XYZ file of N, CA and C in Angstrom:
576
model
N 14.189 -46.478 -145.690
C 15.572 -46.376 -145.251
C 15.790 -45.156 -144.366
N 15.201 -44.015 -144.495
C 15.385 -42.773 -144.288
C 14.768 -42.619 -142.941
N 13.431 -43.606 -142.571
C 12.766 -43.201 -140.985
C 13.758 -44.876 -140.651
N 14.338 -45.673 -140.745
C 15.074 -46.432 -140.514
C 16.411 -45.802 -139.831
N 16.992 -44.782 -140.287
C 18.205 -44.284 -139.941
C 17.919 -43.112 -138.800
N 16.617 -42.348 -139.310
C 15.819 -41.739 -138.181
C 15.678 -42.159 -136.867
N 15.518 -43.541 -136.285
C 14.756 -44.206 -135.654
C 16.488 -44.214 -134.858
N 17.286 -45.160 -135.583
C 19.325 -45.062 -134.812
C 19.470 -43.810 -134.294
N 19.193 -42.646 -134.806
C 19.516 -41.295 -134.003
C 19.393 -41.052 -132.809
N 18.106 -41.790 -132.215
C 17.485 -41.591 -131.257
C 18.233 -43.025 -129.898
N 19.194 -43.404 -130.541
C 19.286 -44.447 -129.334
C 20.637 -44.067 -128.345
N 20.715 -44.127 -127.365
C 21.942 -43.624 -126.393
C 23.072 -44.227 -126.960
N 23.872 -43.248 -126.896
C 25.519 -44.124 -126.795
C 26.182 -44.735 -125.542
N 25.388 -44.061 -124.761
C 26.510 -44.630 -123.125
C 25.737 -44.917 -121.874
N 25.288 -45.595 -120.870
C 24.931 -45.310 -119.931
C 25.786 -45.548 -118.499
N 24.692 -44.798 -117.511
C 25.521 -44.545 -116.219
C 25.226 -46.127 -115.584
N 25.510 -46.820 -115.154
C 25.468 -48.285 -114.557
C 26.155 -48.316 -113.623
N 25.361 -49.280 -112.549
C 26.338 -50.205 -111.272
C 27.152 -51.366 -111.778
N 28.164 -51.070 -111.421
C 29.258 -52.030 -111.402
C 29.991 -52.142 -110.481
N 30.172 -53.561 -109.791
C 31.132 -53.646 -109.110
C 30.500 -52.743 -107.564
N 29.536 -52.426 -107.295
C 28.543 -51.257 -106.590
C 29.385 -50.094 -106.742
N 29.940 -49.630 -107.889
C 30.169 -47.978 -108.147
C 29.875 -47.821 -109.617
N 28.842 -46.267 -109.645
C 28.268 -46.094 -111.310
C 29.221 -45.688 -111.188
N 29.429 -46.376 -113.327
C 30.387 -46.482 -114.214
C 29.577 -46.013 -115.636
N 30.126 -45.521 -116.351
C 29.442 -44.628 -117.513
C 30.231 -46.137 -118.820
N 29.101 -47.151 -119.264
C 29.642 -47.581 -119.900
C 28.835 -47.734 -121.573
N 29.732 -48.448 -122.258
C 28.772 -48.138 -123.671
C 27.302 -48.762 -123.909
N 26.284 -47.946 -124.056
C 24.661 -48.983 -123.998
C 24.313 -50.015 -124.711
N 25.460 -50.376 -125.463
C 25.160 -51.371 -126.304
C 25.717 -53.040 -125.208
N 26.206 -52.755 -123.892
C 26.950 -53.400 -123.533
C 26.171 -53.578 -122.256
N 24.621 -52.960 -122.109
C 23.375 -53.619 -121.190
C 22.768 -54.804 -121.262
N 22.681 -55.399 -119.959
C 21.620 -56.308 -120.253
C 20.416 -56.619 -119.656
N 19.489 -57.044 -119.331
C 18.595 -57.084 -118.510
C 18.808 -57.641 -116.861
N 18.496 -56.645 -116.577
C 18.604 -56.365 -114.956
C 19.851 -55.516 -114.453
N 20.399 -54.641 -115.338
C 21.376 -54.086 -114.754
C 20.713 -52.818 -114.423
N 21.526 -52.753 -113.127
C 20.827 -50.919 -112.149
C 21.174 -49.881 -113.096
N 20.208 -48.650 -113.849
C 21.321 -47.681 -114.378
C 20.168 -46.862 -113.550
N 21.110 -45.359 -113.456
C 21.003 -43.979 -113.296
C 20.487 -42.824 -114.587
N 19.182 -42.545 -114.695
C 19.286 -41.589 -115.481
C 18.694 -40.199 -114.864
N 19.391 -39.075 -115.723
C 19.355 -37.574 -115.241
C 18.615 -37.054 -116.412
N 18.593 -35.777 -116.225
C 17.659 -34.589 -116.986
C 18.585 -34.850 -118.401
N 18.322 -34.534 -119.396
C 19.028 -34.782 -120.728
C 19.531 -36.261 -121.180
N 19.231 -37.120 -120.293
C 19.636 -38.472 -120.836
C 18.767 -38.580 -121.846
N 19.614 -39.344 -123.014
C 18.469 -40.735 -123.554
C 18.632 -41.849 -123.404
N 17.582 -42.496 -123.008
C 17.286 -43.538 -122.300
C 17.891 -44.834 -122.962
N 18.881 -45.366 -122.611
C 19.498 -46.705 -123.292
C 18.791 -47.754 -123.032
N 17.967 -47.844 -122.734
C 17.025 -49.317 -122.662
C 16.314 -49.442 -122.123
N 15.341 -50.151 -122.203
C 13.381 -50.443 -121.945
C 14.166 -50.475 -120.225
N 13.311 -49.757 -119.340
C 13.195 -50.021 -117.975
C 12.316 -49.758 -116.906
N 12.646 -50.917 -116.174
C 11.008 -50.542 -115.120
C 11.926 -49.278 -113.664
N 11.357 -48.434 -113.680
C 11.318 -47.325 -112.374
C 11.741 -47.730 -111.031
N 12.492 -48.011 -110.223
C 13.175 -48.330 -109.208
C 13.100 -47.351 -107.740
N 13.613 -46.424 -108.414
C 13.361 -44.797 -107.748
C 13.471 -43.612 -107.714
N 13.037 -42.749 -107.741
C 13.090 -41.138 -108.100
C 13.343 -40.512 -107.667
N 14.764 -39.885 -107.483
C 15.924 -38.983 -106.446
C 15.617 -37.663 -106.976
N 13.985 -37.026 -107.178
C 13.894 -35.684 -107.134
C 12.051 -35.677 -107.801
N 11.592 -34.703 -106.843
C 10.350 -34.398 -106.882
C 9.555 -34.604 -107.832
N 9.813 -34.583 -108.978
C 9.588 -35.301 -110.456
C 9.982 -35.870 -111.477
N 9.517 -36.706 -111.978
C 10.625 -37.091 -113.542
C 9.605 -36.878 -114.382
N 10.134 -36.272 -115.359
C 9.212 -36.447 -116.799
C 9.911 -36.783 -118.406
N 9.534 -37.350 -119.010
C 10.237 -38.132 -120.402
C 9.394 -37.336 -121.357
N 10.126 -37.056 -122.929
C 9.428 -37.129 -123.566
C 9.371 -38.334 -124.375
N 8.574 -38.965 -124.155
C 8.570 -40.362 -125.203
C 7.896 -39.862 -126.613
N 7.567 -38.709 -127.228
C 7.088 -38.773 -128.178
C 7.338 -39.568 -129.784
N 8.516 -39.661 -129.762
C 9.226 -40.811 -130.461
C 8.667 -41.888 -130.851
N 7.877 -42.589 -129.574
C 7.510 -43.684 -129.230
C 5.126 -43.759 -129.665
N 5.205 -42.727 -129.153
C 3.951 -42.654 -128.771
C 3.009 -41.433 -129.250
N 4.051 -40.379 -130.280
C 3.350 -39.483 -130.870
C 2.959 -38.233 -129.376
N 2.856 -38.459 -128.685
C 2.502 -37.340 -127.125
C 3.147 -36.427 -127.827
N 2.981 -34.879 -127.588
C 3.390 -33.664 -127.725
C 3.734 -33.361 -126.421
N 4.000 -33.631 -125.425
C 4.622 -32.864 -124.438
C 5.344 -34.173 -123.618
N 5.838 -33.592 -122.553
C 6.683 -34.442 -121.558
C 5.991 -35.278 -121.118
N 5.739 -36.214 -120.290
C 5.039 -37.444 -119.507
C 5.569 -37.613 -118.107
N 4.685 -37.207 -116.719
C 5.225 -37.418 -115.642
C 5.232 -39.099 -115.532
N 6.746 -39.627 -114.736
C 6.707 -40.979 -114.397
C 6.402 -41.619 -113.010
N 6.513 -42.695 -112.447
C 6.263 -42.803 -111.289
C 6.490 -44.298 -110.904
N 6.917 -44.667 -109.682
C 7.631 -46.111 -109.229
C 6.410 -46.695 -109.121
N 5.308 -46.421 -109.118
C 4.070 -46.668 -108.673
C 3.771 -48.220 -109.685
N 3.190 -49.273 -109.364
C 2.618 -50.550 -109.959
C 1.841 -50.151 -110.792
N 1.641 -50.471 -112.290
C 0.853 -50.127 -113.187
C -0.434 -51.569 -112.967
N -1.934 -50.579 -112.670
C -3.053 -51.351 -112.186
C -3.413 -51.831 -113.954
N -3.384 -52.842 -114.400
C -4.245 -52.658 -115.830
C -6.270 -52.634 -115.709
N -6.510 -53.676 -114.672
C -7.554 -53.279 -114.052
C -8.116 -51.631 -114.174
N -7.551 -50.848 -113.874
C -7.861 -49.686 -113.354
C -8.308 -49.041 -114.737
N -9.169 -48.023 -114.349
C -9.789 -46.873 -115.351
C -9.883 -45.508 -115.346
N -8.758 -45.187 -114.210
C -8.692 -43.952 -113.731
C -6.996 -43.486 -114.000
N -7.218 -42.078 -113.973
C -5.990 -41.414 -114.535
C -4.587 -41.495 -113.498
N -5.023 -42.365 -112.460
C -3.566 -42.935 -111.809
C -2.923 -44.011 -112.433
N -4.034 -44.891 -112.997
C -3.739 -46.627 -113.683
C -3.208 -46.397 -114.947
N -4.283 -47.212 -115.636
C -4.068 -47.485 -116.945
C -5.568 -48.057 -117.729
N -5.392 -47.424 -118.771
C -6.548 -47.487 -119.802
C -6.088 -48.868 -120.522
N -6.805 -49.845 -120.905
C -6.739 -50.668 -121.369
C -6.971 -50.286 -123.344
N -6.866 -51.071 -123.853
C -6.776 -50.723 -125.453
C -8.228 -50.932 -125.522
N -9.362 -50.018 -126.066
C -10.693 -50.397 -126.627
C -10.449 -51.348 -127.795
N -9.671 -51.554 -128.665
C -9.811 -52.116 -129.718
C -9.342 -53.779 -129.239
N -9.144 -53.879 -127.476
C -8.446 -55.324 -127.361
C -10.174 -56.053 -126.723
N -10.434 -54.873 -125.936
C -12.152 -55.596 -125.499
C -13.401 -54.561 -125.681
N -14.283 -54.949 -125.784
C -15.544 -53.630 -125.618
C -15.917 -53.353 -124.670
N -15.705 -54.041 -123.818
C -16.245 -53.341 -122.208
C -15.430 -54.304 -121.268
N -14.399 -53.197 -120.728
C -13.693 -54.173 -119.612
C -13.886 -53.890 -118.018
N -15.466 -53.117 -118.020
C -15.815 -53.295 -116.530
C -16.106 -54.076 -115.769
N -15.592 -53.942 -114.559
C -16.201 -55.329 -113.935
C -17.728 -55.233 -113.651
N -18.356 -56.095 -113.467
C -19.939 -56.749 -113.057
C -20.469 -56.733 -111.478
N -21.409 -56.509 -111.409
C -21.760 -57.244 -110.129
C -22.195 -58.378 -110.119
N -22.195 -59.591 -109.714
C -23.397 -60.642 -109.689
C -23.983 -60.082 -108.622
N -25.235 -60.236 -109.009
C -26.632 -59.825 -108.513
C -26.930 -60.490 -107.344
N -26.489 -61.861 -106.937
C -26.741 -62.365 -105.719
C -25.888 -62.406 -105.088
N -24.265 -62.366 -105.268
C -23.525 -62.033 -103.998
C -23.113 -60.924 -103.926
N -22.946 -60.101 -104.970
C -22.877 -58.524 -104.674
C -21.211 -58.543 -105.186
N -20.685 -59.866 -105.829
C -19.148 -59.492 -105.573
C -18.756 -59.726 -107.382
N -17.649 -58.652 -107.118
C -17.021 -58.239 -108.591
C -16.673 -59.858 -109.236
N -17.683 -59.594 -110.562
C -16.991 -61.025 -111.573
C -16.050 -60.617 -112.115
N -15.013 -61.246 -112.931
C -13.999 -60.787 -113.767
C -14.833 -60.591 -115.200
N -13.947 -59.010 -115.980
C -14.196 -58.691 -117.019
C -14.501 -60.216 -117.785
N -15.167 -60.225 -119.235
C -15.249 -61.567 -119.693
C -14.673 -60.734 -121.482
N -14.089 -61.433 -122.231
C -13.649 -61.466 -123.518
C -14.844 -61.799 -124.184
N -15.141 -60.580 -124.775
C -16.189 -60.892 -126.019
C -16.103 -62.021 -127.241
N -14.737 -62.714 -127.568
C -14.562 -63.108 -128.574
C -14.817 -64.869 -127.700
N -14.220 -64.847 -126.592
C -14.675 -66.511 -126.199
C -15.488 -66.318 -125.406
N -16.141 -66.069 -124.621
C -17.044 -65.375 -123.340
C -16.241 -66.009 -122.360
N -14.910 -65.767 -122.002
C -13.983 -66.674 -121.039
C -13.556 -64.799 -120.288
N -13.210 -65.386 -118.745
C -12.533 -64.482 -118.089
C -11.441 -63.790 -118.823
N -11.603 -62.565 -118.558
C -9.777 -62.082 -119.088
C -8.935 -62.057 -118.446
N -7.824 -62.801 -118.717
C -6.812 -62.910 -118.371
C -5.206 -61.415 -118.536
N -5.143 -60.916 -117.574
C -4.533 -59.191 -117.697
C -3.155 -59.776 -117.766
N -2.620 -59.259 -118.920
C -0.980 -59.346 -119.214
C -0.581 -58.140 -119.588
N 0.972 -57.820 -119.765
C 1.772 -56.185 -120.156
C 0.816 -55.755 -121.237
N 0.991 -57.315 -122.465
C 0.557 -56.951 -123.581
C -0.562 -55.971 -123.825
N -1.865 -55.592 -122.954
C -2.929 -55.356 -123.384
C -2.679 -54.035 -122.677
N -1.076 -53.380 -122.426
C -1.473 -52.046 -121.367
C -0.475 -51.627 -122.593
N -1.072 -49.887 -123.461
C -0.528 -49.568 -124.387
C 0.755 -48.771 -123.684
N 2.359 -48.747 -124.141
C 3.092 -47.888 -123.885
C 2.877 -46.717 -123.358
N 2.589 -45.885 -123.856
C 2.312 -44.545 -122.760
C 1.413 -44.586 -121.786
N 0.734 -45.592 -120.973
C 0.022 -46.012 -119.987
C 0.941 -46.860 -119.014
N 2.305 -47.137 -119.789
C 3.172 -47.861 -118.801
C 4.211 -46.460 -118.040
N 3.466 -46.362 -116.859
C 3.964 -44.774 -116.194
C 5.425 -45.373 -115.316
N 5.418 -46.473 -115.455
C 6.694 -46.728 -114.555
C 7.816 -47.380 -115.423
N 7.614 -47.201 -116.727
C 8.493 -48.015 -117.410
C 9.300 -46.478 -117.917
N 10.263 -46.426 -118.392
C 11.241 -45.931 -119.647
C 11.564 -46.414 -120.527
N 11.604 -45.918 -121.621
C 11.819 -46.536 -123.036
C 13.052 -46.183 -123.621
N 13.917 -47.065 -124.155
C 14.929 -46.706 -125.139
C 14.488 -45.803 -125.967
N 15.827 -44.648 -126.272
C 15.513 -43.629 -127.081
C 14.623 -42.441 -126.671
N 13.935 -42.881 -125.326
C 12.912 -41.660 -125.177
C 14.149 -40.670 -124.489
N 13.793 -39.153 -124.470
C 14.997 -38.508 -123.464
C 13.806 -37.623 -121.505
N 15.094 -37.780 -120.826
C 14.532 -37.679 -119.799
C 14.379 -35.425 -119.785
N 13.274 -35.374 -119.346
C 13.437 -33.753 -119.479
C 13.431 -33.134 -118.206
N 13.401 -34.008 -117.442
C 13.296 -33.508 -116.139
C 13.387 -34.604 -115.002
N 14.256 -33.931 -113.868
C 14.791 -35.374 -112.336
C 15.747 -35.683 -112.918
N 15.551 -37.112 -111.960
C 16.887 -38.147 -112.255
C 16.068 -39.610 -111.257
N 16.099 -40.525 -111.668
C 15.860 -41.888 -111.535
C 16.877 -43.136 -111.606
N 16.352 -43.761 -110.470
C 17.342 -45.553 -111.378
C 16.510 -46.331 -111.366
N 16.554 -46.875 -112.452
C 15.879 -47.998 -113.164
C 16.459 -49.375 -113.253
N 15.890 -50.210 -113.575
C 16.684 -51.966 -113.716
C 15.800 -52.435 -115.048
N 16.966 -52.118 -115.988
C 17.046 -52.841 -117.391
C 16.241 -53.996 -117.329
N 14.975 -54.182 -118.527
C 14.114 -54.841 -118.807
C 14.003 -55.467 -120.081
N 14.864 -54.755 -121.140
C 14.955 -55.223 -122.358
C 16.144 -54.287 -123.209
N 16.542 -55.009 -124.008
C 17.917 -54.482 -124.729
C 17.303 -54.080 -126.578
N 18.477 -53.796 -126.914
C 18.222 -53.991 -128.565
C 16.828 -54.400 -129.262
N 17.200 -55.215 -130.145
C 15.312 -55.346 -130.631
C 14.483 -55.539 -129.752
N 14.880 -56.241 -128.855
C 13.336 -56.678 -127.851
C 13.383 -55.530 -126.915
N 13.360 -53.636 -127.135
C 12.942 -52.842 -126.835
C 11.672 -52.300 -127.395
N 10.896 -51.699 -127.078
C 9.659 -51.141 -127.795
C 10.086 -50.438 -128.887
N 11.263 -49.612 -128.955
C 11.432 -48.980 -130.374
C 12.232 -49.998 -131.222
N 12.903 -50.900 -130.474
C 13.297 -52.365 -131.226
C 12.773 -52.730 -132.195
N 11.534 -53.294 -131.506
C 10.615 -53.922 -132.163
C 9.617 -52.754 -133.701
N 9.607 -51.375 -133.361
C 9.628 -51.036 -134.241
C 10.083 -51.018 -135.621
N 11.414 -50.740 -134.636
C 12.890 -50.509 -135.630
C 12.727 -51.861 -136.730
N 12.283 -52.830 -136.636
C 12.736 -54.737 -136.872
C 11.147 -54.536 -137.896
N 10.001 -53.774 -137.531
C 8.571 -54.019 -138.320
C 9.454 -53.348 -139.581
N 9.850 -51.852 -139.231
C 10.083 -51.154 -140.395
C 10.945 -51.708 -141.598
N 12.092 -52.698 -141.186
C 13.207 -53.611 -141.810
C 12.644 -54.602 -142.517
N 11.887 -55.623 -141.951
C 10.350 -56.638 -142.472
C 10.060 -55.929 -143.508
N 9.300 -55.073 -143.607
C 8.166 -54.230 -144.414
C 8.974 -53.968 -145.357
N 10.540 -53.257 -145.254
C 11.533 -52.659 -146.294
C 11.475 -54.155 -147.535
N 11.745 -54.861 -146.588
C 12.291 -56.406 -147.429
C 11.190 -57.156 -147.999
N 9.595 -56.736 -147.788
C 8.973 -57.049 -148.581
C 8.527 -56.343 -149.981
N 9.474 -57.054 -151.030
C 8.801 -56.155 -152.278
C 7.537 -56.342 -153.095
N 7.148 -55.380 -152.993
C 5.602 -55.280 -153.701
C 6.091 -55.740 -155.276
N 4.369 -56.302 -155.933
C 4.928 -56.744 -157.241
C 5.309 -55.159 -158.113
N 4.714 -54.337 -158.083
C 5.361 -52.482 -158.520
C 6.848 -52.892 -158.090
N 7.168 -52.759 -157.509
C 8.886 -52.108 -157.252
C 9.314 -54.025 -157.448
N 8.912 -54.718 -157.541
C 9.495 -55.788 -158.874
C 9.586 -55.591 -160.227
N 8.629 -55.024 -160.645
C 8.817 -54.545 -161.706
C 9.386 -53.068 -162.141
N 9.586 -52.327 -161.415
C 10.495 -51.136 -161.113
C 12.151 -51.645 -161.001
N 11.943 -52.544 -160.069
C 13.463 -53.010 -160.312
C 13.893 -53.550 -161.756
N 13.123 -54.652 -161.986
C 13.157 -55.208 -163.475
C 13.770 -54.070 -164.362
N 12.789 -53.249 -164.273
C 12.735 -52.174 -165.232
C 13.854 -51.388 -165.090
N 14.586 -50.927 -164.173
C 16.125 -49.959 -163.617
C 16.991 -51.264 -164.008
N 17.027 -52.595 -164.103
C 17.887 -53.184 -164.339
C 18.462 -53.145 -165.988
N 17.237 -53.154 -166.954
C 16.960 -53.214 -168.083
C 17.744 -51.889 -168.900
N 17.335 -50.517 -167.697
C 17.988 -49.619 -168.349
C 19.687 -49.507 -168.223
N 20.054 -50.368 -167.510
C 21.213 -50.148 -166.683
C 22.297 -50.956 -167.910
């Protein structure tokens, strides 16, 4: 209950939005996907969004909330490569493949696609397999901005945000009772 109520602290009350083409500061519960917002230095971020553009030399978030990081995170409008293995892209999850380099074939010299150890089939690259803090162009609900100012276009609201979907595991998990705290309850009922 207690990292449950933890988790609400962290979500915006208001954001800056286009409306009507003039930002309007309205309540974040009242976003939806694809609306333009504006965020500045001290915002927290009212909803999952992809990077649009960056009206000052840097932005940096702390998403630690999200992702455990100890410091800020520079962002960037830049296309997240999942392909890629270098500290511009994105690292793919080791625990999703064991080796996601590409190949040469030996007789034409030209890159095969990574192959999935579990079917020996091409891999097929989706969001899913690029972990959150590797998504450099996204913003996350709840994370706060520590530096710039950006506008973004709303990608996801309420639960179907990354801390959403947290928020919704932790609620699941609450509501499953172990056979102990069945019989703990039993037992507080008995004394009662």
């Amino acid at each position: 209950e207690n990292a449950i109520k933890e988790l609400k602290a962290y979500e915006a009350s208001d954001a800056l939005a286009l409306r009507n083409g003039e930002e309007v500061r309205i309540p974040a519960n009242e976003l939806v996907p694809g609306d333009i917002i504006t965020v500045k230095v001290g915002d927290k971020v009212p909803a999952d969004c992809r990077l649009v553009a960056i009206h000052s030399s840097v932005l940096t978030v702390d998403q630690s909330i999200l992702t455990g990081e100890s410091g800020s995170v520079m962002k960037s409008t830049n296309k997240v490569d999942p392909t890629s293995n270098n500290n511009d892209g994105v690292v793919l999850r080791k625990d999703v493949f064991r080796s996601i380099t590409q190949t040469l074939d030996t007789r034409s010299k030209t890159p095969s696609p990574p192959m999935s150890p579990k079917s020996n089939k091409p891999v097929k690259f989706s969001k899913e397999l690029i972990v959150n803090q590797d998504k450099t162009n996204m913003l996350f609900s709840g994370t706060l901005i520590t530096s710039g100012r950006a506008v973004a276009v709303v990608t996801s609201t309420g639960i179907a945000t990354a801390i959403g979907k947290i928020n919704s595991a932790m609620v699941e998990q609450e509501e499953e009772k172990t056979p102990l705290k069945i019989q703990l309850d039993r037992f507080g009922e008995q004394l009662s």
